[in-house]
Coordinates of C-alpha atoms in Angstrom, one line a residue:
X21 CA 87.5 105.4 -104.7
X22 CA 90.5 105.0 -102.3
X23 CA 90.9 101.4 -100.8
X24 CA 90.9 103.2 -97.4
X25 CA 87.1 103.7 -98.2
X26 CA 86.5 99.8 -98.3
X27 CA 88.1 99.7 -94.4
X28 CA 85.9 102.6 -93.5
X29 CA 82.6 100.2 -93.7
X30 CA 80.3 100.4 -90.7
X31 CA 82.3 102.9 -89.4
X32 CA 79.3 104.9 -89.2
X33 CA 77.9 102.2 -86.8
X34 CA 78.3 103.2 -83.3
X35 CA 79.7 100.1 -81.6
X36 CA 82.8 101.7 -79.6
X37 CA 80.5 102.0 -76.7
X38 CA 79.6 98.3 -76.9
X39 CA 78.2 96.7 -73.4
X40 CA 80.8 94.1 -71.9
X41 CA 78.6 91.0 -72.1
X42 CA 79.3 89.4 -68.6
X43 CA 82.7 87.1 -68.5
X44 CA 81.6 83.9 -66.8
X45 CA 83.6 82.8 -63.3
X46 CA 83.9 79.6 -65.2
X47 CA 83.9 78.4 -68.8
X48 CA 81.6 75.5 -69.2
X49 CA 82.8 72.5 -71.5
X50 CA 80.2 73.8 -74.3
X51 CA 82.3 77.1 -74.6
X52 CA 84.9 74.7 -76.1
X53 CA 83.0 73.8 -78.7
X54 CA 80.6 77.4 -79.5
X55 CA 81.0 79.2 -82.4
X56 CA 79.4 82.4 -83.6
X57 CA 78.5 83.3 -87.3
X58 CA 77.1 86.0 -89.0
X59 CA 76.7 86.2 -93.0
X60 CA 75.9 89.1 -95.3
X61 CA 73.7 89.4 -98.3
X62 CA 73.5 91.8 -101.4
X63 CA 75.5 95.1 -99.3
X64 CA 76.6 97.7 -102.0
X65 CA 78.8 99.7 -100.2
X66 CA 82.0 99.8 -102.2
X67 CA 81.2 96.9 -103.9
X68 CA 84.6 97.4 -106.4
X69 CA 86.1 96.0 -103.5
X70 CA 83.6 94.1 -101.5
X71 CA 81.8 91.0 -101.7
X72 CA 78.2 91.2 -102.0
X73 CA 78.0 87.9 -99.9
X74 CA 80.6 86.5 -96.9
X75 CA 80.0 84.4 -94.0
X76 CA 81.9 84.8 -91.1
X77 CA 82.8 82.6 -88.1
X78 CA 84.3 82.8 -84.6
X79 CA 85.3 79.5 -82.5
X80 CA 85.1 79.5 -79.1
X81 CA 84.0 83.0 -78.2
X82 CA 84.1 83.3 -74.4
X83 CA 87.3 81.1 -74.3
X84 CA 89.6 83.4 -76.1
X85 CA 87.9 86.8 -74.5
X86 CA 89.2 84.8 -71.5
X87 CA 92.2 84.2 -72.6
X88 CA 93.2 87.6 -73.5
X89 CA 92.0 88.9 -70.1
X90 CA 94.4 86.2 -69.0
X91 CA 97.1 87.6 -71.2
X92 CA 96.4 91.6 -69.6
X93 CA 94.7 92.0 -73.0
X94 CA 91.6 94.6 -72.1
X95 CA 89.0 93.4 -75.1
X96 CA 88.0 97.1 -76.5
X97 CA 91.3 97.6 -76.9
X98 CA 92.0 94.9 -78.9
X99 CA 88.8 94.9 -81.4
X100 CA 90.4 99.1 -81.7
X101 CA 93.9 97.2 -83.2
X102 CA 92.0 94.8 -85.5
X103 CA 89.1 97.4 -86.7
X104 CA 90.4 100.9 -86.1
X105 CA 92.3 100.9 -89.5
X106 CA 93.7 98.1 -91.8
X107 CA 95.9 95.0 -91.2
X108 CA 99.2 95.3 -92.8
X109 CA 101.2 92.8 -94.4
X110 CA 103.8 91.6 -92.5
X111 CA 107.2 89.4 -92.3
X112 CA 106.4 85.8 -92.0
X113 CA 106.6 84.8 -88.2
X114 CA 106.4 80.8 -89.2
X115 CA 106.9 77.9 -91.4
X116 CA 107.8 79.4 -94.8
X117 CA 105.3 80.2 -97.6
X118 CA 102.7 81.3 -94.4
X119 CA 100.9 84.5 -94.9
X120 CA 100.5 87.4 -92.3
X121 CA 99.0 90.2 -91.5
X122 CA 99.4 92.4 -88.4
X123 CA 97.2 95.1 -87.0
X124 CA 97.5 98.5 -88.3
X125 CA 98.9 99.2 -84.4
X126 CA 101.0 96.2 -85.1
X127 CA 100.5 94.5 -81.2
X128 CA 99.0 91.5 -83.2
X129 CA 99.5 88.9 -85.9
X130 CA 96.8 87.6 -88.0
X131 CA 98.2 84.1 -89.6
X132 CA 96.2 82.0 -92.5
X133 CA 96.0 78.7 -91.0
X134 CA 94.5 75.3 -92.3
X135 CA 91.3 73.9 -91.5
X136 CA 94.0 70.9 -89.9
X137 CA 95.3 73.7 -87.8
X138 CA 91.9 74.7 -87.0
X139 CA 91.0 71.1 -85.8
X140 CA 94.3 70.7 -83.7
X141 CA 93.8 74.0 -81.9
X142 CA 90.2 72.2 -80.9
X143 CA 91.8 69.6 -79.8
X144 CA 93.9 71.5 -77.2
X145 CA 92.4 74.2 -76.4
X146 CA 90.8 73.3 -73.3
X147 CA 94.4 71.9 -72.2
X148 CA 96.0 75.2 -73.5
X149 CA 93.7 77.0 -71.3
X150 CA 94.1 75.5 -68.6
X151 CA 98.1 75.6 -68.8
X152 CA 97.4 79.6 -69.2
X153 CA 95.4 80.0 -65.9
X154 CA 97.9 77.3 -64.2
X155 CA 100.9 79.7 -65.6
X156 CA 99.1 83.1 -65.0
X157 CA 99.6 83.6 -68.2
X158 CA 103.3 83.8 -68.0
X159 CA 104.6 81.7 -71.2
X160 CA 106.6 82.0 -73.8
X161 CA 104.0 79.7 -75.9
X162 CA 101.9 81.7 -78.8
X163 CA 99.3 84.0 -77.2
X164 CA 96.5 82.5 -79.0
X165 CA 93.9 85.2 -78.9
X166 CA 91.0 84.6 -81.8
X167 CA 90.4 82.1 -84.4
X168 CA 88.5 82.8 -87.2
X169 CA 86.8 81.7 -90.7
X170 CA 86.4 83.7 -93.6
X171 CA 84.1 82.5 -96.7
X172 CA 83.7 84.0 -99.6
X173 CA 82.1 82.7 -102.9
X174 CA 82.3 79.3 -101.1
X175 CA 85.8 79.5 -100.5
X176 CA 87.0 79.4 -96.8
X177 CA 90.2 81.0 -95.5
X178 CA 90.8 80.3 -91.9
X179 CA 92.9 83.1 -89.4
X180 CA 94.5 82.9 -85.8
X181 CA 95.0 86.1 -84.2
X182 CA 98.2 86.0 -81.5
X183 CA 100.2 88.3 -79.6
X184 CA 102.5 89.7 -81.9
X185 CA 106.6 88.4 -81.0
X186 CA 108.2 91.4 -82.2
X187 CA 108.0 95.2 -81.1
X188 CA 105.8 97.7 -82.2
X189 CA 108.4 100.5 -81.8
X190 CA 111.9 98.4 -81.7
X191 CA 112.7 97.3 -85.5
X192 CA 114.3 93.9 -85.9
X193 CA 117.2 93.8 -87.8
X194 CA 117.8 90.0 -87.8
X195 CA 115.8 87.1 -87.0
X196 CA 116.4 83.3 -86.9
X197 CA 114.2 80.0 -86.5
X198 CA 115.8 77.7 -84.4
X199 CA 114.4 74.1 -83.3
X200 CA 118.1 72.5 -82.0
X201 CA 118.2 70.5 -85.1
X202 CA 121.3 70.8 -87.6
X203 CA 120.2 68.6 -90.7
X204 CA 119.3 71.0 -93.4
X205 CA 118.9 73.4 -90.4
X206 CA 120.6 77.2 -92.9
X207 CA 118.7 79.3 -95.1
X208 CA 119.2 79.0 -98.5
X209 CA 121.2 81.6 -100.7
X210 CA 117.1 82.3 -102.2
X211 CA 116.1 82.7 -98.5
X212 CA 118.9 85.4 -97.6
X213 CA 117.2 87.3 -100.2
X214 CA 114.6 89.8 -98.9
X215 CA 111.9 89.3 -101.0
X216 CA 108.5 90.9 -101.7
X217 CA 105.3 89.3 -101.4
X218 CA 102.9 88.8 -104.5
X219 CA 99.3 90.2 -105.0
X220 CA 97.9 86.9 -103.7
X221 CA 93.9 86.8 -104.5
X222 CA 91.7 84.9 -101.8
X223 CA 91.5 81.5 -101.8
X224 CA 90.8 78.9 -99.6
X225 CA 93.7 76.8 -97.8
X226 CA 93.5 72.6 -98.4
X227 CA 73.4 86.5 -80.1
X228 CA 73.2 90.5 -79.9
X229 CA 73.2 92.9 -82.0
X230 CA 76.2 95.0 -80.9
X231 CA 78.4 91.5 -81.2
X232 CA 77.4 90.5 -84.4
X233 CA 78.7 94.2 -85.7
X234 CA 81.9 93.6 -84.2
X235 CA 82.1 90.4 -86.0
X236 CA 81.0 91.9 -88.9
X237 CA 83.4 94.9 -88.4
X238 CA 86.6 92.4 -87.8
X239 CA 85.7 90.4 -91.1
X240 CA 85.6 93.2 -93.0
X241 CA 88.7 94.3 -91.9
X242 CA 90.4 90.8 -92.9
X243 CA 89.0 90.7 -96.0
X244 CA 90.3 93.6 -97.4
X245 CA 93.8 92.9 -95.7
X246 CA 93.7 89.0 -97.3
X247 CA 92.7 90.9 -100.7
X248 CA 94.7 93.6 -101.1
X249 CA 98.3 92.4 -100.3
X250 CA 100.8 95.2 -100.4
X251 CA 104.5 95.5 -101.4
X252 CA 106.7 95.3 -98.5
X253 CA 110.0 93.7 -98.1
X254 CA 110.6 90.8 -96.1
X255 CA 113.0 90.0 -93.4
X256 CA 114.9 86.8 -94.0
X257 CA 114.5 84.2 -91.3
X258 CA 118.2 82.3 -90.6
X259 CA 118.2 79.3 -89.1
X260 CA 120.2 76.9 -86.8
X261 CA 123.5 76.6 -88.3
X262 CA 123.3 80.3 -90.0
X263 CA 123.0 80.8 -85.7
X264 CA 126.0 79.0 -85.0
X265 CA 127.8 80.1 -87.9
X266 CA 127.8 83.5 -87.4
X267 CA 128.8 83.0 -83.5
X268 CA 125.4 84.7 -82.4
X269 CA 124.6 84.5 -78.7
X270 CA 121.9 86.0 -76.3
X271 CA 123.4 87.9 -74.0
X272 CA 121.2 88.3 -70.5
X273 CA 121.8 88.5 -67.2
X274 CA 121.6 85.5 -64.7
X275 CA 118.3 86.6 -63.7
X276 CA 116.6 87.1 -66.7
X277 CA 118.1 84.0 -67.7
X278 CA 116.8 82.0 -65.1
X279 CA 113.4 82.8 -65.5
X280 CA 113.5 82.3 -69.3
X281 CA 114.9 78.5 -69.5
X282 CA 112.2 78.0 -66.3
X283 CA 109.3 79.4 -68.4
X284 CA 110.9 77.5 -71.6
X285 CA 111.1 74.0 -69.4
X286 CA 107.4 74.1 -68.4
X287 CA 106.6 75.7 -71.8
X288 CA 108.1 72.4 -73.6
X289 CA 107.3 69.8 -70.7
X290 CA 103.7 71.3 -71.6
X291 CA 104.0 70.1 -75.9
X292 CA 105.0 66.8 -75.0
X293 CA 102.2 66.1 -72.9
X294 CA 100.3 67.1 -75.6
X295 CA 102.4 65.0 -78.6
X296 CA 102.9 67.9 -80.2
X297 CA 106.6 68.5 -82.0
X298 CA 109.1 70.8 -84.9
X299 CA 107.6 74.0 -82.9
X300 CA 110.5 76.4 -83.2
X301 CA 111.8 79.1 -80.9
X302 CA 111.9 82.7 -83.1
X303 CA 114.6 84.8 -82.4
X304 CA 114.4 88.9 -83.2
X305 CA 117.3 91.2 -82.5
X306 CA 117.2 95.0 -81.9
X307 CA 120.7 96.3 -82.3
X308 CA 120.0 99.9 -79.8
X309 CA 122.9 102.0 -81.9
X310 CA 121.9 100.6 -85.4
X311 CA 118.4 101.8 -84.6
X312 CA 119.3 105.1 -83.4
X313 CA 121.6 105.8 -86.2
X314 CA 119.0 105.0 -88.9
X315 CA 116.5 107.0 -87.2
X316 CA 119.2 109.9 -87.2
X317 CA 119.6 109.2 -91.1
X318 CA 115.6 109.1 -91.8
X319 CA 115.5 112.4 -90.2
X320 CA 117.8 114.1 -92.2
X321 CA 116.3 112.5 -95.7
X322 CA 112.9 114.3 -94.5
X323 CA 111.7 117.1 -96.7
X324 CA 111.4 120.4 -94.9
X325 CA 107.7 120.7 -95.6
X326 CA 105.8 117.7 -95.6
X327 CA 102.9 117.7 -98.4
X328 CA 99.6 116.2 -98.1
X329 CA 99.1 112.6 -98.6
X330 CA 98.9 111.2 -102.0
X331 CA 96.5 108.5 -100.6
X332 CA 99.0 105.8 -101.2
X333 CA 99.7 104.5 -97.8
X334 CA 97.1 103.0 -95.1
X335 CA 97.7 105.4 -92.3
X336 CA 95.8 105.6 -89.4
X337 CA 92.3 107.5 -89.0
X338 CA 91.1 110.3 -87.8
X339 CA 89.5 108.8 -85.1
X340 CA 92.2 106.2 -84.2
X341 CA 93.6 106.1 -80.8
X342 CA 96.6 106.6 -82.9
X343 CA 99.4 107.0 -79.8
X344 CA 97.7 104.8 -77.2
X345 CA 100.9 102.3 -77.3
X346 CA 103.7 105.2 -77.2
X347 CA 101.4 107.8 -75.3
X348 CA 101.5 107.0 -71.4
X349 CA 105.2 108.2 -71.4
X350 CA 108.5 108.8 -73.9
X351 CA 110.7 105.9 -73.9
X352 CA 114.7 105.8 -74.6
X353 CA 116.2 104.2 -77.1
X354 CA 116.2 100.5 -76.6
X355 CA 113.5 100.9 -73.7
X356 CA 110.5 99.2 -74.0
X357 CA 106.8 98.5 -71.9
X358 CA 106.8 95.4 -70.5
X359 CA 103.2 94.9 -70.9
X360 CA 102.8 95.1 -74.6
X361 CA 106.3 93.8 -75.5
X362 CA 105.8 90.7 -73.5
X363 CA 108.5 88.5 -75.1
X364 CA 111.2 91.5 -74.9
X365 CA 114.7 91.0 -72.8
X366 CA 117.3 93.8 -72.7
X367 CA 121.3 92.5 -73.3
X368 CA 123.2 92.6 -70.1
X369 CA 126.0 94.9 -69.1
X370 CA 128.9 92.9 -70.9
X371 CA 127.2 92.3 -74.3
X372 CA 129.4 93.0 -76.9
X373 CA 126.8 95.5 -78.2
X374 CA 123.8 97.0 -76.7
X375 CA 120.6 94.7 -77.6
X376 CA 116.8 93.9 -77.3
X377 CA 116.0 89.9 -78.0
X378 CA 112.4 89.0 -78.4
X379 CA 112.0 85.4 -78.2
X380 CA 109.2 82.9 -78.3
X381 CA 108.4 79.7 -79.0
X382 CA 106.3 79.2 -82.0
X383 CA 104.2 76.8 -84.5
X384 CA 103.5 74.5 -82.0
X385 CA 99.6 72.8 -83.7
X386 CA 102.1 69.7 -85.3
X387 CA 101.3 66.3 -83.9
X388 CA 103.7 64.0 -83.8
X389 CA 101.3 62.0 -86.4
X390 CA 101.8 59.2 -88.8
X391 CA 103.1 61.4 -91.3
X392 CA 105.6 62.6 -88.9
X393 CA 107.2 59.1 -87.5
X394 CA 107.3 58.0 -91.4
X395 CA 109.8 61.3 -92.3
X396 CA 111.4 60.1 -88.8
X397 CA 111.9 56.7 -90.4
X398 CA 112.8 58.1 -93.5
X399 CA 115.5 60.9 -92.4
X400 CA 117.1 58.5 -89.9
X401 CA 117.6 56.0 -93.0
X402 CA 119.3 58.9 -95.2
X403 CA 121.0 60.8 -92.1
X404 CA 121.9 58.2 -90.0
X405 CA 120.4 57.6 -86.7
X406 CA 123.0 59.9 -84.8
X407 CA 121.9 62.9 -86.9
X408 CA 120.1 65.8 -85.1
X409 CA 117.2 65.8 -87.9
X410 CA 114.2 67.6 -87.0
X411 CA 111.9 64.8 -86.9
X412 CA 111.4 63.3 -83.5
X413 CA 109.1 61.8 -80.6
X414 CA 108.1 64.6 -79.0
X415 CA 109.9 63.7 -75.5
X416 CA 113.0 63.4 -77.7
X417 CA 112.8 66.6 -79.4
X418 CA 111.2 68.7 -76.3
X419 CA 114.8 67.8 -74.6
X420 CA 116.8 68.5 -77.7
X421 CA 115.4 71.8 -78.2
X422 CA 115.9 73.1 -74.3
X423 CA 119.2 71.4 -74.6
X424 CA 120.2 73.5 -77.4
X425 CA 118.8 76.7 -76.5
X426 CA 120.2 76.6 -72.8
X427 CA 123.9 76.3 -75.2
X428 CA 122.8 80.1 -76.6
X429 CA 122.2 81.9 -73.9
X430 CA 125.3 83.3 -72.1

């Protein structure tokens, strides 16, 4: 049976008519803290793949529904990217060894995250929110969208769902980390290395009826992405020095400019409030005429007559709103919709070559804990207390990083 099958369950379930259930006017303090679950007993469909028994969990429901209505995010549309057809494994977006997923539409990112993470993102949550309506959603702060818990055989894997950074059309040929700090701040000769991701099996890390089948359709969906990693390549991420090092700068105009270091100021002014530190800001060029000459060379490796599928690949399904993203109208090379590519800036005029930058800050659950002032204490002791380490109040290190990223912008 193909593994395609095991993405196809429920599919005969009729839920993309599903009823909006009513948005409230305001979120009550108890939203904070809902949850929804639904668990499954003794199904056989496909069970060479499937569980007979998982439990699945939602937090805070009506608060991320509206969130994404916040973020221009219309809801059927997104349960289409995470259901429609399956997550694909994806370059790591964050702190290394992370595992991702994005939809098969690849508009979102689907990050494992620990039950630590879980409990920070309680703990501001109704602060984030507030920050997004105060904002109008206009940040360069993770689009948090959907959090998640997955258990199977007793073993819990927990999942944020955010706006993805990078294109769905625009490949990235090079991306970097960068958090203003130089100590230990390069990729390592293994890191340069694109590597491939193993066959990781799943483990834990240390209402009505028409919602609980989109709950049920979404965990099913995971499951089989989490289980069933496949081979793909990964981009290496570079880091501060590698940045300077290789003379990099983001070339935009004074307008664009200005509204990006004003959305970054509040963005960080925001973290401090909340004690919250060693978020990073993730960097992804598009080089236009690289792009356009690989597309020229892909078309001219195509075989004249194209064959039927050999059932290899996870493509999308017949019933897919398959060209919803790149349907409304044709867009140049370079050119991009504002609306789904939310983190996109074009290069200015006088960039040395033509560009598309997608930038936003990112990782941004760490408190600055006990753990965290004892490395401080600890790298100041073996770097000196002028070093730009990493580890810092978060006042400290909110300035640092604006500072330094004001330097790459020209």
């Amino acid at each position: 049976m193909s593994l395609f099958a095991c993405y196809s369950f429920l599919d005969d379930f009729e839920i993309n008519e599903l009823s909006h259930v009513q948005i409230p006017i305001m979120l009550m303090p108890d939203d904070f803290k809902a949850y929804s679950k639904i668990k499954v007993d003794n199904h056989l469909f496909n069970k060479e793949n499937m569980p007979s028994h998982f439990k699945f969990k939602e937090y805070c429901p009506l608060v991320f529904r509206n969130l994404r209505e916040r973020f221009g995010i219309d809801d059927q549309d997104f349960l289409n990217s995470l259901t429609r057809s399956a997550p694909l494994n994806s370059d790591a977006q964050g702190r290394s060894g992370a595992r991702f997923h994005t939809s098969y539409d690849k508009r979102y990112v689907i990050k494992i995250i620990s039950s630590e993470d879980v409990a920070e993102m309680h703990n501001i949550l109704k602060k984030y929110h507030q920050f997004i309506v105060e904002c109008h959603g206009n940040t360069l702060l993770p689009q948090f969208l959907g959090i998640y818990r997955l258990t199977v055989d007793g073993d819990e894997t927990y999942m944020i769902v955010t706006r993805n950074v990078f294109s769905h059309r625009l490949s990235v040929y090079k991306k970097y980390d960068l958090k203003g700090s130089t100590v230990a701040r390069e990729a390592s000769e293994k890191e340069k290395q694109p590597s491939q991701p193993e066959d990781v099996p799943l483990r834990p890390k240390s209402g009505n009826v028409q919602q609980r089948l989109q709950t049920l359709r979404i965990a099913t969906r995971f499951y089989c992405a989490m289980k069933h990693v496949r081979d793909a390549k990964e981009l290496p991420t570079y880091k501060d020095n590698d940045f300077i090092n290789d003379g990099q700068k983001i070339c935009i105009d004074g307008e664009n400019k200005k509204m990006f270091l004003e959305k970054l100021r509040k963005d960080v002014e925001f973290l401090a409030q909340l004690k919250l530190m060693d978020y990073s800001l993730l960097v992804g060029i598009h080089d236009v005429e690289r792009a356009e000459q690989d597309d020229v060379e892909s078309e001219d490796n195509e075989p004249e007559d194209e064959g039927e599928s050999d059932g290899g690949g996870i493509g999308t399904p017949p019933d897919s709103p398959s060209n919803t993203l790149d349907g409304t109208k044709p867009l140049s090379p370079g050119e991009f919709d504002p609306a789904i590519d939310v983190y996109a800036i074009k290069s200015n005029d006088s960039a040395p070559r033509k560009e598309v930058y997608f930038m936003a800050v990112i990782d941004i659950l760490q408190h600055y804990d006990a753990k965290k002032k004892a490395a401080h204490a600890a790298k100041t002791v073996k770097h000196g207390a002028g070093a730009e380490i990493s580890t810092v109040n978060p006042e400290q290190y909110s300035k640092r990083f604006y500072d330094f990223i004001t330097t790459i912008l020209s």
